[in-house]
Coordinates of C-alpha atoms and ligand atoms in Angstrom, one line a residue:
X1 CA -13.8 30.2 24.4
X2 CA -17.5 29.4 24.6
X3 CA -18.6 25.9 25.4
X4 CA -20.5 24.1 22.6
X5 CA -23.4 21.9 23.7
X6 CA -25.0 19.2 21.5
X7 CA -28.1 17.1 21.8
X8 CA -28.7 14.0 19.6
X9 CA -29.3 14.7 16.0
X10 CA -32.2 12.4 15.0
X11 CA -34.5 12.6 12.0
X12 CA -33.1 15.8 10.7
X13 CA -33.1 17.9 13.9
X14 CA -31.4 18.3 17.2
X15 CA -33.3 17.1 20.3
X16 CA -34.6 20.0 22.5
X17 CA -32.6 19.0 25.6
X18 CA -31.0 16.0 27.2
X19 CA -31.3 14.5 30.7
X20 CA -27.5 14.6 31.1
X21 CA -24.3 15.5 29.3
X22 CA -20.7 14.3 29.0
X23 CA -18.3 17.1 29.5
X24 CA -15.3 17.4 27.1
X25 CA -12.4 19.3 28.4
X26 CA -9.6 20.3 26.1
X27 CA -6.8 17.8 26.5
X28 CA -4.3 20.6 25.9
X29 CA -5.6 23.3 28.4
X30 CA -8.1 21.5 30.7
X31 CA -10.8 24.1 29.7
X32 CA -14.4 22.8 29.1
X33 CA -14.9 23.0 25.3
X34 CA -18.0 21.0 24.7
X35 CA -20.9 19.0 26.2
X36 CA -22.5 16.0 24.5
X37 CA -25.8 14.5 25.4
X38 CA -25.4 11.2 27.2
X39 CA -27.5 8.8 25.1
X40 CA -29.3 5.7 26.3
X41 CA -30.8 2.7 24.6
X42 CA -34.1 4.5 24.0
X43 CA -32.2 7.3 22.1
X44 CA -30.5 4.7 20.0
X45 CA -33.9 3.0 19.2
X46 CA -35.3 6.4 18.1
X47 CA -32.3 7.0 15.8
X48 CA -32.4 3.5 14.2
X49 CA -36.2 3.8 13.7
X50 CA -35.6 7.2 11.9
X51 CA -33.0 5.7 9.7
X52 CA -35.1 2.6 9.1
X53 CA -38.1 4.8 8.0
X54 CA -35.9 6.9 5.8
X55 CA -34.4 3.9 4.1
X56 CA -37.5 1.8 3.8
X57 CA -39.9 4.6 2.7
X58 CA -38.0 7.8 2.2
X59 CA -36.8 9.5 -1.0
X60 CA -33.0 9.0 -0.6
X61 CA -32.4 5.5 -1.8
X62 CA -35.0 6.1 -4.6
X63 CA -33.3 9.2 -6.0
X64 CA -31.0 9.0 -9.0
X65 CA -27.3 8.9 -8.5
X66 CA -27.1 12.3 -10.1
X67 CA -29.4 13.8 -7.5
X68 CA -27.5 12.2 -4.6
X69 CA -24.3 13.4 -6.0
X70 CA -25.6 17.0 -6.2
X71 CA -26.6 16.9 -2.5
X72 CA -23.2 15.5 -1.6
X73 CA -21.4 18.2 -3.5
X74 CA -23.4 20.8 -1.7
X75 CA -22.4 19.1 1.6
X76 CA -18.8 19.5 0.5
X77 CA -19.3 23.2 -0.3
X78 CA -20.8 23.8 3.1
X79 CA -17.8 22.1 4.8
X80 CA -15.6 24.5 2.9
X81 CA -17.8 27.4 4.1
X82 CA -17.5 26.3 7.7
X83 CA -13.9 25.2 7.4
X84 CA -12.4 27.2 10.3
X85 CA -15.1 26.3 12.7
X86 CA -14.7 22.6 11.9
X87 CA -10.9 22.8 12.2
X88 CA -11.2 24.5 15.6
X89 CA -13.5 21.8 16.9
X90 CA -11.0 19.1 16.0
X91 CA -8.1 21.0 17.6
X92 CA -10.1 21.7 20.8
X93 CA -11.5 18.2 21.3
X94 CA -8.7 16.0 20.0
X95 CA -5.7 18.2 20.9
X96 CA -4.1 17.7 17.5
X97 CA -1.9 20.4 15.9
X98 CA -3.9 22.8 13.8
X99 CA -2.0 22.2 10.6
X100 CA -3.0 18.6 10.7
X101 CA -6.6 19.4 11.7
X102 CA -6.8 21.6 8.5
X103 CA -5.6 18.5 6.5
X104 CA -8.4 16.4 8.0
X105 CA -11.1 18.8 7.0
X106 CA -9.6 19.4 3.5
X107 CA -9.4 15.6 3.2
X108 CA -13.0 15.3 4.2
X109 CA -14.1 17.5 1.3
X110 CA -12.1 15.4 -1.1
X111 CA -13.7 12.2 0.2
X112 CA -17.2 13.6 -0.3
X113 CA -16.5 14.8 -3.8
X114 CA -15.1 11.4 -4.7
X115 CA -18.0 9.6 -3.2
X116 CA -20.4 11.9 -5.1
X117 CA -18.7 10.7 -8.4
X118 CA -19.3 7.1 -7.3
X119 CA -23.0 7.8 -6.7
X120 CA -23.3 8.5 -10.4
X121 CA -21.4 5.4 -11.4
X122 CA -23.2 2.9 -9.1
X123 CA -24.0 -0.1 -11.4
X124 CA -24.2 -3.8 -11.6
X125 CA -23.6 -6.1 -14.5
X126 CA -25.4 -8.4 -17.0
X127 CA -24.7 -12.0 -18.0
X128 CA -25.9 -12.8 -21.5
X129 CA -23.8 -16.0 -21.9
X130 CA -25.9 -18.3 -19.8
X131 CA -27.6 -20.2 -22.7
X132 CA -30.6 -19.7 -24.9
X133 CA -33.3 -17.5 -23.4
X134 CA -31.4 -16.9 -20.2
X135 CA -30.2 -13.6 -18.9
X136 CA -29.0 -12.5 -15.5
X137 CA -28.8 -9.0 -14.0
X138 CA -26.5 -8.4 -11.1
X139 CA -28.3 -5.4 -9.5
X140 CA -26.3 -3.3 -7.1
X141 CA -28.4 -2.0 -4.3
X142 CA -27.7 -0.1 -1.1
X143 CA -27.1 -2.3 1.9
X144 CA -29.7 -0.5 4.1
X145 CA -29.4 1.1 7.5
X146 CA -25.7 1.3 8.5
X147 CA -24.3 1.7 12.0
X148 CA -21.1 3.8 12.0
X149 CA -19.0 3.6 15.1
X150 CA -15.9 5.8 15.1
X151 CA -12.8 6.6 17.3
X152 CA -11.4 9.8 18.6
X153 CA -8.2 10.3 16.7
X154 CA -9.7 11.6 13.4
X155 CA -13.3 12.4 14.3
X156 CA -14.2 14.2 11.1
X157 CA -11.9 12.4 8.6
X158 CA -12.8 8.9 9.6
X159 CA -16.5 9.7 9.7
X160 CA -16.1 11.1 6.1
X161 CA -14.3 7.9 5.1
X162 CA -17.7 6.3 5.8
X163 CA -20.7 8.6 5.6
X164 CA -20.4 10.0 2.0
X165 CA -19.8 6.5 0.6
X166 CA -22.8 5.1 2.5
X167 CA -24.9 8.1 1.4
X168 CA -23.7 7.8 -2.2
X169 CA -25.0 4.2 -2.3
X170 CA -28.4 5.3 -0.9
X171 CA -28.0 4.0 2.6
X172 CA -29.2 5.7 5.8
X173 CA -26.7 5.9 8.7
X174 CA -26.7 6.1 12.5
X175 CA -23.4 7.4 13.9
X176 CA -22.0 6.7 17.3
X177 CA -18.9 9.0 17.6
X178 CA -16.3 8.7 20.4
X179 CA -17.5 10.2 23.6
X180 CA -14.4 12.4 23.7
X181 CA -14.8 14.0 20.3
X182 CA -18.4 14.0 19.2
X183 CA -18.6 17.7 18.1
X184 CA -17.7 17.3 14.4
X185 CA -20.1 14.4 13.9
X186 CA -23.0 16.7 15.0
X187 CA -21.8 19.6 13.0
X188 CA -21.4 17.5 9.9
X189 CA -24.8 15.9 10.3
X190 CA -26.4 19.4 10.5
X191 CA -24.4 20.6 7.4
X192 CA -25.5 17.5 5.5
X193 CA -29.2 18.3 6.4
X194 CA -28.6 21.9 5.2
X195 CA -27.3 20.5 1.9
X196 CA -30.5 18.6 1.4
X197 CA -29.9 15.1 2.9
X198 CA -33.4 14.1 3.9
X199 CA -34.6 13.6 7.5
X200 CA -33.5 10.4 9.0
X201 CA -30.7 9.6 6.6
X202 CA -27.9 10.9 8.8
X203 CA -28.4 10.5 12.6
X204 CA -25.9 11.0 15.4
X205 CA -26.3 9.8 19.0
X206 CA -23.6 10.5 21.6
X207 CA -22.7 8.8 24.8
X208 CA -20.9 5.8 26.2
X209 CA -19.7 3.1 23.8
X210 CA -20.4 0.4 26.3
X211 CA -24.0 1.5 26.4
X212 CA -25.1 3.0 23.1
X213 CA -22.3 1.6 20.9
X214 CA -23.2 -1.8 22.1
X215 CA -26.9 -1.3 21.6
X216 CA -26.3 0.0 18.1
X217 CA -24.1 -3.0 17.2
X218 CA -26.7 -5.5 18.4
X219 CA -29.7 -3.5 17.1
X220 CA -32.1 -5.6 14.9
X221 CA -32.8 -2.6 12.8
X222 CA -29.3 -2.4 11.5
X223 CA -28.1 -4.1 8.2
X224 CA -24.4 -3.4 8.3
X225 CA -21.9 -2.2 10.9
X226 CA -18.8 -0.2 9.9
X227 CA -16.6 0.1 12.9
X228 CA -13.2 1.9 13.3
X229 CA -11.5 1.5 16.7
X230 CA -9.4 -0.8 18.8
X231 CA -9.0 -4.5 18.1
X232 CA -10.5 -5.3 21.6
X233 CA -13.8 -3.4 20.9
X234 CA -13.8 -4.8 17.3
X235 CA -14.1 -8.2 18.8
X236 CA -17.1 -7.0 20.9
X237 CA -18.7 -5.7 17.7
X238 CA -18.3 -9.1 16.0
X239 CA -20.0 -10.8 18.9
X240 CA -22.8 -8.2 18.9
X241 CA -23.3 -8.5 15.1
X242 CA -23.6 -12.3 15.5
X243 CA -26.9 -11.8 17.3
X244 CA -28.7 -10.7 14.1
X245 CA -26.2 -12.1 11.6
X246 CA -25.2 -8.7 10.4
X247 CA -22.3 -7.9 8.0
X248 CA -19.4 -6.0 9.5
X249 CA -16.4 -4.1 8.4
X250 CA -13.7 -3.5 11.0
X251 CA -10.8 -1.0 10.7
X252 CA -8.8 -1.8 13.8
X253 CA -5.4 -1.2 15.4
X254 CA -1.9 -1.4 13.9
X255 CA 1.8 -1.7 14.6
X256 CA 3.2 -0.8 11.2
X257 CA 6.8 -1.3 10.1
X258 CA 8.7 1.5 8.5
X259 CA 11.6 -0.2 6.7
X260 CA 14.7 1.8 5.5
X261 CA 17.2 0.2 3.2
X262 CA 20.7 1.5 2.8
X263 CA 20.0 2.6 -0.8
X264 CA 17.0 4.9 0.2
X265 CA 16.9 8.6 -0.3
X266 CA 18.1 9.1 3.3
X267 CA 16.9 12.7 3.8
X268 CA 13.4 11.7 2.7
X269 CA 13.5 8.6 4.9
X270 CA 14.5 10.6 8.0
X271 CA 11.5 12.8 7.5
X272 CA 9.4 9.7 6.8
X273 CA 10.6 8.1 10.0
X274 CA 9.6 11.2 12.0
X275 CA 6.3 11.7 10.2
X276 CA 5.6 8.0 10.5
X277 CA 5.4 8.1 14.3
X278 CA 4.8 11.7 15.4
X279 CA 2.0 12.6 12.9
X280 CA -1.3 13.2 14.8
X281 CA 0.6 13.0 18.2
X282 CA 1.3 9.3 17.3
X283 CA -2.4 8.6 17.8
X284 CA -2.7 7.2 14.4
X285 CA -3.8 3.6 13.4
X286 CA -1.3 3.6 10.5
X287 CA 1.7 5.0 12.5
X288 CA 5.0 3.6 11.4
X289 CA 5.9 3.0 15.0
X290 CA 8.4 0.2 14.4
X291 CA 11.4 1.6 12.4
X292 CA 13.7 -1.0 10.8
X293 CA 17.0 0.4 9.6
X294 CA 19.6 -1.5 7.6
X295 CA 22.7 -2.0 9.8
X296 CA 25.2 -0.4 7.4
X297 CA 23.5 3.1 7.7
X298 CA 21.9 2.6 11.1
X299 CA 24.3 4.5 13.3
X300 CA 24.1 7.8 11.4
X301 CA 20.4 7.4 10.4
X302 CA 19.2 6.8 13.9
X303 CA 21.3 9.7 15.3
X304 CA 19.6 12.0 12.7
X305 CA 16.1 10.7 13.6
X306 CA 16.7 11.1 17.3
X307 CA 18.3 14.5 17.1
X308 CA 15.4 15.8 14.9
X309 CA 12.8 14.2 17.3
X310 CA 14.3 16.2 20.2
X311 CA 13.8 19.4 18.3
X312 CA 10.1 18.9 17.6
X313 CA 7.8 21.4 19.3
X314 CA 5.3 19.9 21.7
X315 CA 2.5 22.0 23.1
X316 CA -0.4 24.3 22.3
X317 CA -2.1 22.7 19.3
X318 CA -3.4 26.1 18.1
X319 CA 0.2 27.3 17.5
X320 CA 1.1 27.0 13.8
X321 CA 4.5 25.6 14.5
X322 CA 3.4 22.9 17.0
X323 CA 4.5 19.4 15.8
X324 CA 2.9 17.3 18.6
X325 CA -0.2 18.3 20.6
X326 CA -1.9 16.7 23.6
X327 CA -2.7 13.1 24.2
X328 CA -6.5 12.5 24.2
X329 CA -6.8 12.2 28.0
X330 CA -4.8 11.7 31.1
X331 CA -5.6 8.0 31.3
X332 CA -4.3 7.4 27.8
X333 CA -1.2 9.5 28.6
X334 CA -0.6 7.1 31.6
X335 CA -0.9 4.1 29.2
X336 CA 1.6 5.7 26.8
X337 CA 4.0 6.4 29.7
X338 CA 3.6 2.8 30.9
X339 CA 4.8 1.6 27.6
X340 CA 7.8 4.0 27.8
X341 CA 8.6 2.6 31.3
X342 CA 8.4 -1.0 29.9
X343 CA 10.9 0.0 27.1
X344 CA 13.4 1.1 29.7
X345 CA 12.9 -1.8 32.1
X346 CA 13.0 -4.4 29.3
X347 CA 16.4 -3.0 28.1
X348 CA 15.8 -0.9 25.0
X349 CA 18.1 2.1 24.7
X350 CA 16.3 5.4 25.3
X351 CA 17.8 8.0 22.9
X352 CA 15.5 10.9 23.5
X353 CA 12.3 11.9 25.3
X354 CA 10.9 9.3 27.7
X355 CA 8.8 11.6 30.0
X356 CA 5.7 13.7 30.1
X357 CA 6.1 17.4 29.6
X358 CA 6.6 19.1 33.0
X359 CA 4.6 22.1 34.2
X360 CA 1.7 21.7 31.8
X361 CA -2.0 21.8 32.2
X362 CA -2.4 19.3 29.3
X363 CA -1.5 15.8 28.5
X364 CA 1.8 16.2 26.7
X365 CA 4.4 13.5 26.1
X366 CA 7.8 14.2 24.8
X367 CA 8.7 12.6 21.4
X368 CA 10.5 9.4 22.4
X369 CA 12.9 7.2 20.5
X370 CA 14.1 3.8 21.6
X371 CA 17.0 2.0 19.8
X372 CA 18.0 -1.7 19.9
X373 CA 14.4 -2.8 20.4
X374 CA 14.0 -6.6 20.1
X375 CA 10.8 -8.6 19.1
X376 CA 10.4 -9.9 22.6
X377 CA 9.9 -6.4 24.0
X378 CA 6.4 -5.0 24.8
X379 CA 7.1 -1.8 22.8
X380 CA 7.8 -3.9 19.7
X381 CA 4.5 -5.8 20.0
X382 CA 1.8 -3.5 21.4
X383 CA 0.1 -0.6 19.7
X384 CA 1.2 2.4 21.9
X385 CA -0.8 5.1 20.1
X386 CA 1.5 7.9 21.2
X387 CA 4.8 9.6 20.1
X388 CA 7.0 6.6 20.8
X389 CA 9.3 5.1 18.2
X390 CA 11.1 1.8 18.4
X391 CA 14.1 1.2 16.3
X392 CA 15.4 -2.3 15.3
X393 CA 18.3 -2.9 13.0
X394 CA 18.5 -5.5 10.2
X395 CA 20.9 -7.0 7.8
X396 CA 18.9 -8.6 5.0
X397 CA 15.6 -8.3 3.1
X398 CA 14.5 -11.8 4.3
X399 CA 15.2 -10.8 7.9
X400 CA 13.3 -7.5 7.8
X401 CA 10.3 -9.1 6.1
X402 CA 10.1 -11.7 8.9
X403 CA 10.5 -9.0 11.6
X404 CA 7.8 -6.7 10.0
X405 CA 5.4 -9.6 9.7
X406 CA 6.0 -10.6 13.4
X407 CA 2.9 -8.8 14.6
X408 CA -0.7 -9.7 15.4
X409 CA -1.6 -6.6 13.3
X410 CA -1.6 -6.1 9.5
X411 CA -2.8 -2.6 8.7
X412 CA 0.0 -0.7 6.9
X413 CA 3.7 -0.9 6.2
X414 CA 6.3 1.4 4.6
X415 CA 9.4 0.7 2.6
X416 CA 12.2 3.1 1.6
X417 CA 14.6 2.1 -1.2
X418 CA 15.5 3.4 -4.6
X419 CA 15.6 -0.1 -6.0
X420 CA 12.3 -1.1 -7.6
X421 CA 13.1 -4.8 -7.2
X422 CA 13.5 -4.3 -3.5
X423 CA 10.3 -2.3 -3.2
X424 CA 8.2 -4.8 -5.2
X425 CA 9.7 -7.9 -3.4
X426 CA 9.2 -6.5 0.1
X427 CA 5.7 -5.1 -0.8
X428 CA 4.6 -8.5 -2.1
X429 CA 5.8 -10.3 1.0
X430 CA 4.4 -7.9 3.7
X431 CA 1.2 -9.1 5.4
X432 CA -0.8 -5.9 5.5
X433 CA -3.6 -4.2 3.6
X434 CA -1.5 -1.2 2.7
X435 CA 2.1 -0.8 1.7
X436 CA 3.6 2.6 0.8
X437 CA 7.0 3.0 -0.8
X438 CA 9.2 6.1 -0.4
X439 CA 6.3 7.9 1.3
X440 CA 4.4 7.5 4.6
X441 CA 0.8 8.0 5.8
X442 CA -0.1 9.1 2.3
X443 CA -3.4 8.4 0.5
X444 CA -6.2 9.5 -1.7
X445 CA -10.0 9.0 -1.7
X446 CA -9.6 6.6 -4.6
X447 CA -7.4 4.2 -2.7
X448 CA -8.9 1.6 -0.4
X449 CA -7.6 1.0 3.1
X450 CA -8.1 -2.4 4.7
X451 CA -6.5 -4.4 7.4
X452 CA -5.6 -8.1 7.6
X453 CA -5.0 -10.2 10.7
X454 CA -5.8 -8.3 14.0
X455 CA -6.3 -5.1 12.0
X456 CA -9.7 -6.2 10.8
X457 CA -11.4 -6.8 7.5
X458 CA -13.4 -4.9 4.9
X459 CA -12.5 -1.9 2.8
X460 CA -12.8 1.8 3.5
X461 CA -12.6 4.4 0.7
X462 CA -12.1 3.8 -3.0
X463 CA -14.4 1.8 -5.2
X464 CA -14.0 -1.2 -2.9
X465 CA -15.0 0.9 0.1
X466 CA -18.1 2.2 -1.7
X467 CA -19.1 -1.4 -2.6
X468 CA -19.1 -2.3 1.1
X469 CA -22.2 -0.2 1.4
X470 CA -23.9 -2.1 -1.4
X471 CA -25.0 -5.6 -2.1
X472 CA -25.7 -7.5 -5.2
X473 CA -29.1 -8.9 -6.0
X474 CA -29.1 -11.5 -8.7
X475 CA -32.1 -11.5 -11.1
X476 CA -32.2 -14.6 -13.3
X477 CA -34.6 -14.2 -16.2
X478 CA -35.8 -16.9 -18.5
X479 CA -37.6 -15.7 -21.6
X480 CA -39.6 -17.8 -24.0
X481 CA -40.8 -21.2 -23.0
X482 CA -38.8 -23.1 -20.4
X483 CA -38.1 -26.9 -20.8
X484 CA -40.2 -28.7 -18.1
X485 CA -38.3 -30.6 -15.5
X486 CA -41.0 -32.1 -13.2
X487 CA -44.4 -31.4 -14.9
X488 CA -45.6 -34.7 -16.6
Ligands
NDP1 P1 -12.2 2.2 20.9 O1 -12.2 0.9 20.3 O2 -12.0 2.3 22.4 O3 -13.5 3.0 20.5 C1 -14.0 3.1 19.2 C2 -15.5 3.4 19.2 O4 -16.2 2.3 19.8 C3 -15.8 4.6 20.1 O5 -16.9 5.4 19.6 C4 -16.3 3.9 21.4 O6 -17.2 4.7 22.2 C5 -17.0 2.7 20.8 N1 -17.3 1.6 21.7 C6 -16.7 1.4 22.9 N2 -17.2 0.3 23.5 C7 -18.1 -0.2 22.6 C8 -18.9 -1.4 22.5 N3 -19.0 -2.3 23.5 N4 -19.7 -1.6 21.5 C9 -19.7 -0.7 20.4 N5 -18.9 0.4 20.4 C10 -18.1 0.6 21.5 O7 -11.1 3.0 20.1 P2 -10.5 4.5 20.4 O8 -11.6 5.5 20.3 O9 -9.7 4.4 21.6 O10 -9.6 4.7 19.1 C11 -8.3 4.2 19.1 C12 -8.2 2.9 18.3 O11 -8.8 3.0 17.0 C13 -6.8 2.4 18.1 O12 -6.7 1.0 18.3 C14 -6.6 2.7 16.6 O13 -5.6 1.9 16.0 C15 -7.9 2.4 16.0 N6 -8.1 3.1 14.8 C16 -8.1 2.3 13.6 C17 -8.1 3.0 12.4 C18 -8.1 2.2 11.1 O14 -8.5 2.7 10.0 N7 -7.8 0.9 11.1 C19 -8.2 4.4 12.2 C20 -8.1 5.1 13.5 C21 -8.1 4.4 14.7 P3 -16.6 5.5 23.4 O15 -15.6 6.5 22.9 O16 -17.7 6.2 24.0 O17 -15.9 4.5 24.3

């Protein structure tokens, strides 16, 4: 395995060298896999200046939607061409199982193609009903220079939930990826340049969030900040954005409910319960980490979930049959194990798992299932971000809606029932941006994702996600002679 080394990608090219680098060791094997330049405030200033120049004076925002779409589609083609390399980078840096990394890169291609179609449809509207000689044009324009700050769990996919939509609108972007997993952001920026994205439109600076993430969020050259990450850092970003009164969109943490009614397709729901919490090592913002099961089926259902969880394969993320790979780093693994200990000490019933994988060079946690979890317990409330499921039993629809809504978060929820009335009633009463019925962690580029409450605000993906990267300028036109108001 050769170590990849990246310098900042600014104004269409990689810097020659950097004064220092952050080492990234594989969380699965401990081997050094990549080195990322450690950026400072001056690097961020250069990147924002490049984006500013590209947006204010460059060709990208002035091209037709058709031209931008063509470049974006070439970008998608190049991702396909480099598919295996991009997949390998995600597996090496994140520690996620290879079959899910493939899904991330495939999903990225779909997002870009959809965003390309939106570039061609970007439009405003016209009012012709304002009275005689009055017309108004609502002109949709790109929002400008966009700061994109992204987390480590889906480095390529989350970036592609943002970049193509921003580029489709005609914006220029500066990306600050997670210091753990910056490789794919650099690779994608270079591929975008190869596809014809002009210099300065797609810049990437790596390094510490507390230094360059902060400086990007409070930079006066930025017009919009799109942040995905923890609720705590999201609060920082809001404070930083207040300095220059800059619009923000925040995709933050979650503690989603996965609700199984007795009349559900139980085979599908068992798989949905497992997928809900073990997908992407449990390091997933939309994890269905709180499983609610109707009491009449709970005994058998929970037994099936826990027995299947115990059979999942934890280990080398490059193995095709691995279900759960490595936690992102040892510190995060300790945090996850701390939550597991709190579950035991606060009286939840541990059904399976509950410990780290012994004799391993990597950060592996066994799939863990707790039963009889109550709303007072820490594992019911906190986002664990690991392969830890909490099960709570319920009797009635009213009771489970109240339990599901008992969270500071409101990102995503899931409901399993064959009764459409149950599905519609529960969906309408859940306080979250996303509800999925009889499926879990599903999606499509056309469908917007948004949080409510502590999960943030602002849309990502879909038409609504695209419009985040635009703004409306209202042009009011009076034709003919205007009735005087003041002139005597
Ligand atoms: P963090 O909030 O720790 O980091 C997110 C990004 O912010 C990283 O690039 C980080 O850089 C950067 N950052 C850190 N400090 C600052 C700062 N002061 N100012 C600006 N940027 C800063 O999140 P994680 O990377 O740990 O990701 C996990 C979290 O992300 C979970 O809470 C998860 O739920 C959430 N998430 C939400 C999603 C959604 O769509 N709602 C999707 C995926 C994840 P660095 O890495 O260098 O610290």
